[in-house]
Amino acid sequence: MPAQQNRPSSHTTSSSSGGWNSRRVAVSALFCALAIVASFIEIPLFPPAPYLKYDPSGIVGLVAGLAFGPAVGSCVAVLPWVIHLFVEPFGAVMGMACSLAAVLPASLVYRRRHTRAGAAAGLALGSVVAIVVAVAGNIVITPLYSGVPVDAVVALIVPVLLPFNLIKVVLNDVVCWLAYKPVSDMVGR
């Protein structure tokens, strides 16, 4: 009987090929747990609209997406909002859509261009997509959820929705930019 060649089975993955190993699963779970905790921290950033609250879970999703790719970033971006669906469905759907809209483009661009410029371009693209999703989502979902006329929501775009979401994405991007390298080094990407 010939000696079995030492090659990986088609049913295994390795971290060197971007696959999963126990360490990567554990670190991804830690990112998910951190994002869940962060999603319960609600900060009213914009005094004209105190009902719009910022939570730092988007930072965790962005760092996870840059460090481990779009799949992990997407899980970390979505999972906290699944929990919130049971308490506040409107906010959870909006949070999920906006987080995913920021994390997916950022992590996809960075995976393709694994440089500081690629990270900056990805974060910028993710910010633009997240703002578009937030505004469009408010135009569609707010009237359905709260009965506010579409015209009233459209009137809030420039004075409320754009400034709030701009502050949110800039804050997420700046903290992610500062935290990514130290966190990535610490978890031994």
mmCIF file with all atom_site columns, N, CA and C in Angstrom, residues 30-94:
data_model
loop_
_atom_site.group_PDB
_atom_site.id
_atom_site.type_symbol
_atom_site.label_atom_id
_atom_site.label_alt_id
_atom_site.label_comp_id
_atom_site.label_asym_id
_atom_site.label_entity_id
_atom_site.label_seq_id
_atom_site.pdbx_PDB_ins_code
_atom_site.Cartn_x
_atom_site.Cartn_y
_atom_site.Cartn_z
_atom_site.occupancy
_atom_site.B_iso_or_equiv
_atom_site.pdbx_formal_charge
_atom_site.auth_seq_id
_atom_site.auth_comp_id
_atom_site.auth_asym_id
_atom_site.auth_atom_id
_atom_site.pdbx_PDB_model_num
ATOM 1   N N  . LEU A 1 30 ? -15.028 36.144 20.047 1.00 0.00 ? 30 LEU A N  1
ATOM 2   C CA . LEU A 1 30 ? -14.731 37.259 20.956 1.00 0.00 ? 30 LEU A CA 1
ATOM 3   C C  . LEU A 1 30 ? -15.129 38.602 20.334 1.00 0.00 ? 30 LEU A C  1
ATOM 4   N N  . PHE A 1 31 ? -14.853 38.770 19.047 1.00 0.00 ? 31 PHE A N  1
ATOM 5   C CA . PHE A 1 31 ? -15.278 39.992 18.365 1.00 0.00 ? 31 PHE A CA 1
ATOM 6   C C  . PHE A 1 31 ? -16.803 40.114 18.381 1.00 0.00 ? 31 PHE A C  1
ATOM 7   N N  . CYS A 1 32 ? -17.502 39.004 18.133 1.00 0.00 ? 32 CYS A N  1
ATOM 8   C CA . CYS A 1 32 ? -18.973 39.027 18.173 1.00 0.00 ? 32 CYS A CA 1
ATOM 9   C C  . CYS A 1 32 ? -19.467 39.421 19.560 1.00 0.00 ? 32 CYS A C  1
ATOM 10  N N  . ALA A 1 33 ? -18.881 38.838 20.590 1.00 0.00 ? 33 ALA A N  1
ATOM 11  C CA . ALA A 1 33 ? -19.291 39.159 21.963 1.00 0.00 ? 33 ALA A CA 1
ATOM 12  C C  . ALA A 1 33 ? -19.027 40.629 22.278 1.00 0.00 ? 33 ALA A C  1
ATOM 13  N N  . LEU A 1 34 ? -17.879 41.132 21.865 1.00 0.00 ? 34 LEU A N  1
ATOM 14  C CA . LEU A 1 34 ? -17.553 42.542 22.100 1.00 0.00 ? 34 LEU A CA 1
ATOM 15  C C  . LEU A 1 34 ? -18.535 43.455 21.359 1.00 0.00 ? 34 LEU A C  1
ATOM 16  N N  . ALA A 1 35 ? -18.891 43.085 20.134 1.00 0.00 ? 35 ALA A N  1
ATOM 17  C CA . ALA A 1 35 ? -19.850 43.888 19.365 1.00 0.00 ? 35 ALA A CA 1
ATOM 18  C C  . ALA A 1 35 ? -21.228 43.876 20.019 1.00 0.00 ? 35 ALA A C  1
ATOM 19  N N  . ILE A 1 36 ? -21.622 42.738 20.569 1.00 0.00 ? 36 ILE A N  1
ATOM 20  C CA . ILE A 1 36 ? -22.917 42.656 21.257 1.00 0.00 ? 36 ILE A CA 1
ATOM 21  C C  . ILE A 1 36 ? -22.927 43.589 22.457 1.00 0.00 ? 36 ILE A C  1
ATOM 22  N N  . VAL A 1 37 ? -21.888 43.532 23.265 1.00 0.00 ? 37 VAL A N  1
ATOM 23  C CA . VAL A 1 37 ? -21.802 44.418 24.438 1.00 0.00 ? 37 VAL A CA 1
ATOM 24  C C  . VAL A 1 37 ? -21.797 45.882 23.981 1.00 0.00 ? 37 VAL A C  1
ATOM 25  N N  . ALA A 1 38 ? -21.002 46.191 22.960 1.00 0.00 ? 38 ALA A N  1
ATOM 26  C CA . ALA A 1 38 ? -20.904 47.572 22.474 1.00 0.00 ? 38 ALA A CA 1
ATOM 27  C C  . ALA A 1 38 ? -22.234 48.076 21.923 1.00 0.00 ? 38 ALA A C  1
ATOM 28  N N  . SER A 1 39 ? -23.051 47.175 21.386 1.00 0.00 ? 39 SER A N  1
ATOM 29  C CA . SER A 1 39 ? -24.329 47.609 20.807 1.00 0.00 ? 39 SER A CA 1
ATOM 30  C C  . SER A 1 39 ? -25.310 48.105 21.862 1.00 0.00 ? 39 SER A C  1
ATOM 31  N N  . PHE A 1 40 ? -25.070 47.767 23.120 1.00 0.00 ? 40 PHE A N  1
ATOM 32  C CA . PHE A 1 40 ? -25.940 48.238 24.201 1.00 0.00 ? 40 PHE A CA 1
ATOM 33  C C  . PHE A 1 40 ? -25.480 49.584 24.770 1.00 0.00 ? 40 PHE A C  1
ATOM 34  N N  . ILE A 1 41 ? -24.344 50.080 24.306 1.00 0.00 ? 41 ILE A N  1
ATOM 35  C CA . ILE A 1 41 ? -23.871 51.409 24.708 1.00 0.00 ? 41 ILE A CA 1
ATOM 36  C C  . ILE A 1 41 ? -24.477 52.399 23.718 1.00 0.00 ? 41 ILE A C  1
ATOM 37  N N  . GLU A 1 42 ? -25.410 53.191 24.177 1.00 0.00 ? 42 GLU A N  1
ATOM 38  C CA . GLU A 1 42 ? -26.093 54.127 23.287 1.00 0.00 ? 42 GLU A CA 1
ATOM 39  C C  . GLU A 1 42 ? -25.782 55.559 23.705 1.00 0.00 ? 42 GLU A C  1
ATOM 40  N N  . ILE A 1 43 ? -25.224 56.304 22.770 1.00 0.00 ? 43 ILE A N  1
ATOM 41  C CA . ILE A 1 43 ? -24.802 57.675 23.051 1.00 0.00 ? 43 ILE A CA 1
ATOM 42  C C  . ILE A 1 43 ? -25.548 58.618 22.106 1.00 0.00 ? 43 ILE A C  1
ATOM 43  N N  . PRO A 1 44 ? -26.334 59.552 22.648 1.00 0.00 ? 44 PRO A N  1
ATOM 44  C CA . PRO A 1 44 ? -26.968 60.542 21.769 1.00 0.00 ? 44 PRO A CA 1
ATOM 45  C C  . PRO A 1 44 ? -25.928 61.581 21.335 1.00 0.00 ? 44 PRO A C  1
ATOM 46  N N  . LEU A 1 45 ? -25.480 61.477 20.100 1.00 0.00 ? 45 LEU A N  1
ATOM 47  C CA . LEU A 1 45 ? -24.404 62.340 19.586 1.00 0.00 ? 45 LEU A CA 1
ATOM 48  C C  . LEU A 1 45 ? -24.903 63.657 19.015 1.00 0.00 ? 45 LEU A C  1
ATOM 49  N N  . PHE A 1 46 ? -26.140 63.680 18.612 1.00 0.00 ? 46 PHE A N  1
ATOM 50  C CA . PHE A 1 46 ? -26.635 64.809 17.832 1.00 0.00 ? 46 PHE A CA 1
ATOM 51  C C  . PHE A 1 46 ? -27.832 65.434 18.539 1.00 0.00 ? 46 PHE A C  1
ATOM 52  N N  . PRO A 1 47 ? -27.606 66.540 19.277 1.00 0.00 ? 47 PRO A N  1
ATOM 53  C CA . PRO A 1 47 ? -28.675 67.148 20.086 1.00 0.00 ? 47 PRO A CA 1
ATOM 54  C C  . PRO A 1 47 ? -29.987 67.442 19.347 1.00 0.00 ? 47 PRO A C  1
ATOM 55  N N  . PRO A 1 48 ? -29.965 67.859 18.069 1.00 0.00 ? 48 PRO A N  1
ATOM 56  C CA . PRO A 1 48 ? -31.253 68.093 17.406 1.00 0.00 ? 48 PRO A CA 1
ATOM 57  C C  . PRO A 1 48 ? -32.108 66.820 17.255 1.00 0.00 ? 48 PRO A C  1
ATOM 58  N N  . ALA A 1 49 ? -31.487 65.651 17.376 1.00 0.00 ? 49 ALA A N  1
ATOM 59  C CA . ALA A 1 49 ? -32.225 64.388 17.242 1.00 0.00 ? 49 ALA A CA 1
ATOM 60  C C  . ALA A 1 49 ? -31.757 63.409 18.320 1.00 0.00 ? 49 ALA A C  1
ATOM 61  N N  . PRO A 1 50 ? -32.165 63.630 19.579 1.00 0.00 ? 50 PRO A N  1
ATOM 62  C CA . PRO A 1 50 ? -31.695 62.761 20.662 1.00 0.00 ? 50 PRO A CA 1
ATOM 63  C C  . PRO A 1 50 ? -32.169 61.312 20.540 1.00 0.00 ? 50 PRO A C  1
ATOM 64  N N  . TYR A 1 51 ? -33.167 61.075 19.711 1.00 0.00 ? 51 TYR A N  1
ATOM 65  C CA . TYR A 1 51 ? -33.656 59.713 19.483 1.00 0.00 ? 51 TYR A CA 1
ATOM 66  C C  . TYR A 1 51 ? -32.696 58.909 18.606 1.00 0.00 ? 51 TYR A C  1
ATOM 67  N N  . LEU A 1 52 ? -31.797 59.572 17.888 1.00 0.00 ? 52 LEU A N  1
ATOM 68  C CA . LEU A 1 52 ? -30.771 58.880 17.108 1.00 0.00 ? 52 LEU A CA 1
ATOM 69  C C  . LEU A 1 52 ? -29.570 58.669 18.013 1.00 0.00 ? 52 LEU A C  1
ATOM 70  N N  . LYS A 1 53 ? -29.255 57.416 18.257 1.00 0.00 ? 53 LYS A N  1
ATOM 71  C CA . LYS A 1 53 ? -28.172 57.113 19.195 1.00 0.00 ? 53 LYS A CA 1
ATOM 72  C C  . LYS A 1 53 ? -27.042 56.376 18.486 1.00 0.00 ? 53 LYS A C  1
ATOM 73  N N  . TYR A 1 54 ? -25.850 56.726 18.885 1.00 0.00 ? 54 TYR A N  1
ATOM 74  C CA . TYR A 1 54 ? -24.643 56.082 18.359 1.00 0.00 ? 54 TYR A CA 1
ATOM 75  C C  . TYR A 1 54 ? -24.257 54.939 19.282 1.00 0.00 ? 54 TYR A C  1
ATOM 76  N N  . ASP A 1 55 ? -23.856 53.821 18.685 1.00 0.00 ? 55 ASP A N  1
ATOM 77  C CA . ASP A 1 55 ? -23.253 52.754 19.482 1.00 0.00 ? 55 ASP A CA 1
ATOM 78  C C  . ASP A 1 55 ? -21.963 52.323 18.796 1.00 0.00 ? 55 ASP A C  1
ATOM 79  N N  . PRO A 1 56 ? -20.956 51.945 19.574 1.00 0.00 ? 56 PRO A N  1
ATOM 80  C CA . PRO A 1 56 ? -19.638 51.650 18.999 1.00 0.00 ? 56 PRO A CA 1
ATOM 81  C C  . PRO A 1 56 ? -19.476 50.244 18.407 1.00 0.00 ? 56 PRO A C  1
ATOM 82  N N  . SER A 1 57 ? -20.558 49.488 18.260 1.00 0.00 ? 57 SER A N  1
ATOM 83  C CA . SER A 1 57 ? -20.414 48.136 17.706 1.00 0.00 ? 57 SER A CA 1
ATOM 84  C C  . SER A 1 57 ? -19.907 48.162 16.263 1.00 0.00 ? 57 SER A C  1
ATOM 85  N N  . GLY A 1 58 ? -20.161 49.248 15.541 1.00 0.00 ? 58 GLY A N  1
ATOM 86  C CA . GLY A 1 58 ? -19.665 49.356 14.170 1.00 0.00 ? 58 GLY A CA 1
ATOM 87  C C  . GLY A 1 58 ? -18.148 49.341 14.092 1.00 0.00 ? 58 GLY A C  1
ATOM 88  N N  . ILE A 1 59 ? -17.509 49.880 15.110 1.00 0.00 ? 59 ILE A N  1
ATOM 89  C CA . ILE A 1 59 ? -16.039 49.869 15.162 1.00 0.00 ? 59 ILE A CA 1
ATOM 90  C C  . ILE A 1 59 ? -15.540 48.429 15.231 1.00 0.00 ? 59 ILE A C  1
ATOM 91  N N  . VAL A 1 60 ? -16.181 47.641 16.073 1.00 0.00 ? 60 VAL A N  1
ATOM 92  C CA . VAL A 1 60 ? -15.775 46.237 16.244 1.00 0.00 ? 60 VAL A CA 1
ATOM 93  C C  . VAL A 1 60 ? -15.956 45.487 14.925 1.00 0.00 ? 60 VAL A C  1
ATOM 94  N N  . GLY A 1 61 ? -17.068 45.727 14.243 1.00 0.00 ? 61 GLY A N  1
ATOM 95  C CA . GLY A 1 61 ? -17.311 45.084 12.953 1.00 0.00 ? 61 GLY A CA 1
ATOM 96  C C  . GLY A 1 61 ? -16.280 45.470 11.911 1.00 0.00 ? 61 GLY A C  1
ATOM 97  N N  . LEU A 1 62 ? -15.912 46.745 11.879 1.00 0.00 ? 62 LEU A N  1
ATOM 98  C CA . LEU A 1 62 ? -14.902 47.200 10.919 1.00 0.00 ? 62 LEU A CA 1
ATOM 99  C C  . LEU A 1 62 ? -13.538 46.578 11.200 1.00 0.00 ? 62 LEU A C  1
ATOM 100 N N  . VAL A 1 63 ? -13.131 46.567 12.462 1.00 0.00 ? 63 VAL A N  1
ATOM 101 C CA . VAL A 1 63 ? -11.832 45.973 12.813 1.00 0.00 ? 63 VAL A CA 1
ATOM 102 C C  . VAL A 1 63 ? -11.836 44.483 12.459 1.00 0.00 ? 63 VAL A C  1
ATOM 103 N N  . ALA A 1 64 ? -12.922 43.786 12.786 1.00 0.00 ? 64 ALA A N  1
ATOM 104 C CA . ALA A 1 64 ? -13.018 42.354 12.463 1.00 0.00 ? 64 ALA A CA 1
ATOM 105 C C  . ALA A 1 64 ? -12.995 42.132 10.958 1.00 0.00 ? 64 ALA A C  1
ATOM 106 N N  . GLY A 1 65 ? -13.679 42.983 10.209 1.00 0.00 ? 65 GLY A N  1
ATOM 107 C CA . GLY A 1 65 ? -13.700 42.850 8.758  1.00 0.00 ? 65 GLY A CA 1
ATOM 108 C C  . GLY A 1 65 ? -12.337 43.070 8.131  1.00 0.00 ? 65 GLY A C  1
ATOM 109 N N  . LEU A 1 66 ? -11.601 44.063 8.627  1.00 0.00 ? 66 LEU A N  1
ATOM 110 C CA . LEU A 1 66 ? -10.260 44.305 8.093  1.00 0.00 ? 66 LEU A CA 1
ATOM 111 C C  . LEU A 1 66 ? -9.299  43.198 8.508  1.00 0.00 ? 66 LEU A C  1
ATOM 112 N N  . ALA A 1 67 ? -9.422  42.731 9.738  1.00 0.00 ? 67 ALA A N  1
ATOM 113 C CA . ALA A 1 67 ? -8.484  41.725 10.248 1.00 0.00 ? 67 ALA A CA 1
ATOM 114 C C  . ALA A 1 67 ? -8.755  40.331 9.697  1.00 0.00 ? 67 ALA A C  1
ATOM 115 N N  . PHE A 1 68 ? -10.026 39.967 9.553  1.00 0.00 ? 68 PHE A N  1
ATOM 116 C CA . PHE A 1 68 ? -10.363 38.584 9.205  1.00 0.00 ? 68 PHE A CA 1
ATOM 117 C C  . PHE A 1 68 ? -11.188 38.430 7.944  1.00 0.00 ? 68 PHE A C  1
ATOM 118 N N  . GLY A 1 69 ? -11.511 39.525 7.288  1.00 0.00 ? 69 GLY A N  1
ATOM 119 C CA . GLY A 1 69 ? -12.219 39.446 6.025  1.00 0.00 ? 69 GLY A CA 1
ATOM 120 C C  . GLY A 1 69 ? -13.712 39.701 6.135  1.00 0.00 ? 69 GLY A C  1
ATOM 121 N N  . PRO A 1 70 ? -14.361 39.748 4.970  1.00 0.00 ? 70 PRO A N  1
ATOM 122 C CA . PRO A 1 70 ? -15.768 40.121 4.908  1.00 0.00 ? 70 PRO A CA 1
ATOM 123 C C  . PRO A 1 70 ? -16.714 39.165 5.635  1.00 0.00 ? 70 PRO A C  1
ATOM 124 N N  . ALA A 1 71 ? -16.424 37.873 5.640  1.00 0.00 ? 71 ALA A N  1
ATOM 125 C CA . ALA A 1 71 ? -17.332 36.919 6.298  1.00 0.00 ? 71 ALA A CA 1
ATOM 126 C C  . ALA A 1 71 ? -17.396 37.172 7.801  1.00 0.00 ? 71 ALA A C  1
ATOM 127 N N  . VAL A 1 72 ? -16.241 37.265 8.435  1.00 0.00 ? 72 VAL A N  1
ATOM 128 C CA . VAL A 1 72 ? -16.204 37.522 9.882  1.00 0.00 ? 72 VAL A CA 1
ATOM 129 C C  . VAL A 1 72 ? -16.741 38.917 10.171 1.00 0.00 ? 72 VAL A C  1
ATOM 130 N N  . GLY A 1 73 ? -16.336 39.903 9.392  1.00 0.00 ? 73 GLY A N  1
ATOM 131 C CA . GLY A 1 73 ? -16.830 41.260 9.586  1.00 0.00 ? 73 GLY A CA 1
ATOM 132 C C  . GLY A 1 73 ? -18.343 41.331 9.493  1.00 0.00 ? 73 GLY A C  1
ATOM 133 N N  . SER A 1 74 ? -18.920 40.618 8.530  1.00 0.00 ? 74 SER A N  1
ATOM 134 C CA . SER A 1 74 ? -20.379 40.605 8.374  1.00 0.00 ? 74 SER A CA 1
ATOM 135 C C  . SER A 1 74 ? -21.063 39.966 9.570  1.00 0.00 ? 74 SER A C  1
ATOM 136 N N  . CYS A 1 75 ? -20.516 38.859 10.043 1.00 0.00 ? 75 CYS A N  1
ATOM 137 C CA . CYS A 1 75 ? -21.093 38.208 11.237 1.00 0.00 ? 75 CYS A CA 1
ATOM 138 C C  . CYS A 1 75 ? -21.044 39.144 12.439 1.00 0.00 ? 75 CYS A C  1
ATOM 139 N N  . VAL A 1 76 ? -19.916 39.789 12.626 1.00 0.00 ? 76 VAL A N  1
ATOM 140 C CA . VAL A 1 76 ? -19.749 40.696 13.767 1.00 0.00 ? 76 VAL A CA 1
ATOM 141 C C  . VAL A 1 76 ? -20.657 41.917 13.610 1.00 0.00 ? 76 VAL A C  1
ATOM 142 N N  . ALA A 1 77 ? -20.894 42.357 12.386 1.00 0.00 ? 77 ALA A N  1
ATOM 143 C CA . ALA A 1 77 ? -21.765 43.510 12.148 1.00 0.00 ? 77 ALA A CA 1
ATOM 144 C C  . ALA A 1 77 ? -23.239 43.172 12.364 1.00 0.00 ? 77 ALA A C  1
ATOM 145 N N  . VAL A 1 78 ? -23.643 41.959 12.015 1.00 0.00 ? 78 VAL A N  1
ATOM 146 C CA . VAL A 1 78 ? -25.060 41.584 12.046 1.00 0.00 ? 78 VAL A CA 1
ATOM 147 C C  . VAL A 1 78 ? -25.500 41.005 13.386 1.00 0.00 ? 78 VAL A C  1
ATOM 148 N N  . LEU A 1 79 ? -24.678 40.182 13.993 1.00 0.00 ? 79 LEU A N  1
ATOM 149 C CA . LEU A 1 79 ? -25.095 39.445 15.193 1.00 0.00 ? 79 LEU A CA 1
ATOM 150 C C  . LEU A 1 79 ? -25.656 40.316 16.316 1.00 0.00 ? 79 LEU A C  1
ATOM 151 N N  . PRO A 1 80 ? -25.047 41.439 16.663 1.00 0.00 ? 80 PRO A N  1
ATOM 152 C CA . PRO A 1 80 ? -25.632 42.247 17.749 1.00 0.00 ? 80 PRO A CA 1
ATOM 153 C C  . PRO A 1 80 ? -27.059 42.685 17.449 1.00 0.00 ? 80 PRO A C  1
ATOM 154 N N  . TRP A 1 81 ? -27.341 42.951 16.191 1.00 0.00 ? 81 TRP A N  1
ATOM 155 C CA . TRP A 1 81 ? -28.664 43.456 15.823 1.00 0.00 ? 81 TRP A CA 1
ATOM 156 C C  . TRP A 1 81 ? -29.717 42.362 15.811 1.00 0.00 ? 81 TRP A C  1
ATOM 157 N N  . VAL A 1 82 ? -29.300 41.116 15.646 1.00 0.00 ? 82 VAL A N  1
ATOM 158 C CA . VAL A 1 82 ? -30.256 40.006 15.751 1.00 0.00 ? 82 VAL A CA 1
ATOM 159 C C  . VAL A 1 82 ? -30.834 39.979 17.158 1.00 0.00 ? 82 VAL A C  1
ATOM 160 N N  . ILE A 1 83 ? -29.998 40.204 18.142 1.00 0.00 ? 83 ILE A N  1
ATOM 161 C CA . ILE A 1 83 ? -30.457 40.240 19.533 1.00 0.00 ? 83 ILE A CA 1
ATOM 162 C C  . ILE A 1 83 ? -31.418 41.413 19.745 1.00 0.00 ? 83 ILE A C  1
ATOM 163 N N  . HIS A 1 84 ? -31.113 42.556 19.160 1.00 0.00 ? 84 HIS A N  1
ATOM 164 C CA . HIS A 1 84 ? -31.959 43.745 19.322 1.00 0.00 ? 84 HIS A CA 1
ATOM 165 C C  . HIS A 1 84 ? -33.292 43.629 18.577 1.00 0.00 ? 84 HIS A C  1
ATOM 166 N N  . LEU A 1 85 ? -33.390 42.722 17.608 1.00 0.00 ? 85 LEU A N  1
ATOM 167 C CA . LEU A 1 85 ? -34.638 42.544 16.862 1.00 0.00 ? 85 LEU A CA 1
ATOM 168 C C  . LEU A 1 85 ? -35.823 42.271 17.779 1.00 0.00 ? 85 LEU A C  1
ATOM 169 N N  . PHE A 1 86 ? -35.579 41.577 18.878 1.00 0.00 ? 86 PHE A N  1
ATOM 170 C CA . PHE A 1 86 ? -36.666 41.203 19.777 1.00 0.00 ? 86 PHE A CA 1
ATOM 171 C C  . PHE A 1 86 ? -37.152 42.370 20.626 1.00 0.00 ? 86 PHE A C  1
ATOM 172 N N  . VAL A 1 87 ? -36.331 43.377 20.797 1.00 0.00 ? 87 VAL A N  1
ATOM 173 C CA . VAL A 1 87 ? -36.680 44.508 21.655 1.00 0.00 ? 87 VAL A CA 1
ATOM 174 C C  . VAL A 1 87 ? -37.120 45.716 20.827 1.00 0.00 ? 87 VAL A C  1
ATOM 175 N N  . GLU A 1 88 ? -36.332 46.046 19.817 1.00 0.00 ? 88 GLU A N  1
ATOM 176 C CA . GLU A 1 88 ? -36.602 47.228 19.001 1.00 0.00 ? 88 GLU A CA 1
ATOM 177 C C  . GLU A 1 88 ? -36.356 46.889 17.527 1.00 0.00 ? 88 GLU A C  1
ATOM 178 N N  . PRO A 1 89 ? -37.366 46.297 16.873 1.00 0.00 ? 89 PRO A N  1
ATOM 179 C CA . PRO A 1 89 ? -37.167 45.816 15.503 1.00 0.00 ? 89 PRO A CA 1
ATOM 180 C C  . PRO A 1 89 ? -36.733 46.903 14.515 1.00 0.00 ? 89 PRO A C  1
ATOM 181 N N  . PHE A 1 90 ? -37.308 48.095 14.616 1.00 0.00 ? 90 PHE A N  1
ATOM 182 C CA . PHE A 1 90 ? -36.969 49.169 13.675 1.00 0.00 ? 90 PHE A CA 1
ATOM 183 C C  . PHE A 1 90 ? -35.497 49.542 13.774 1.00 0.00 ? 90 PHE A C  1
ATOM 184 N N  . GLY A 1 91 ? -35.048 49.819 14.979 1.00 0.00 ? 91 GLY A N  1
ATOM 185 C CA . GLY A 1 91 ? -33.652 50.188 15.184 1.00 0.00 ? 91 GLY A CA 1
ATOM 186 C C  . GLY A 1 91 ? -32.708 49.063 14.809 1.00 0.00 ? 91 GLY A C  1
ATOM 187 N N  . ALA A 1 92 ? -33.124 47.828 15.069 1.00 0.00 ? 92 ALA A N  1
ATOM 188 C CA . ALA A 1 92 ? -32.277 46.675 14.759 1.00 0.00 ? 92 ALA A CA 1
ATOM 189 C C  . ALA A 1 92 ? -32.108 46.496 13.257 1.00 0.00 ? 92 ALA A C  1
ATOM 190 N N  . VAL A 1 93 ? -33.190 46.633 12.518 1.00 0.00 ? 93 VAL A N  1
ATOM 191 C CA . VAL A 1 93 ? -33.101 46.491 11.060 1.00 0.00 ? 93 VAL A CA 1
ATOM 192 C C  . VAL A 1 93 ? -32.210 47.588 10.480 1.00 0.00 ? 93 VAL A C  1
ATOM 193 N N  . MET A 1 94 ? -32.401 48.810 10.957 1.00 0.00 ? 94 MET A N  1
ATOM 194 C CA . MET A 1 94 ? -31.568 49.920 10.478 1.00 0.00 ? 94 MET A CA 1
ATOM 195 C C  . MET A 1 94 ? -30.106 49.727 10.891 1.00 0.00 ? 94 MET A C  1
#
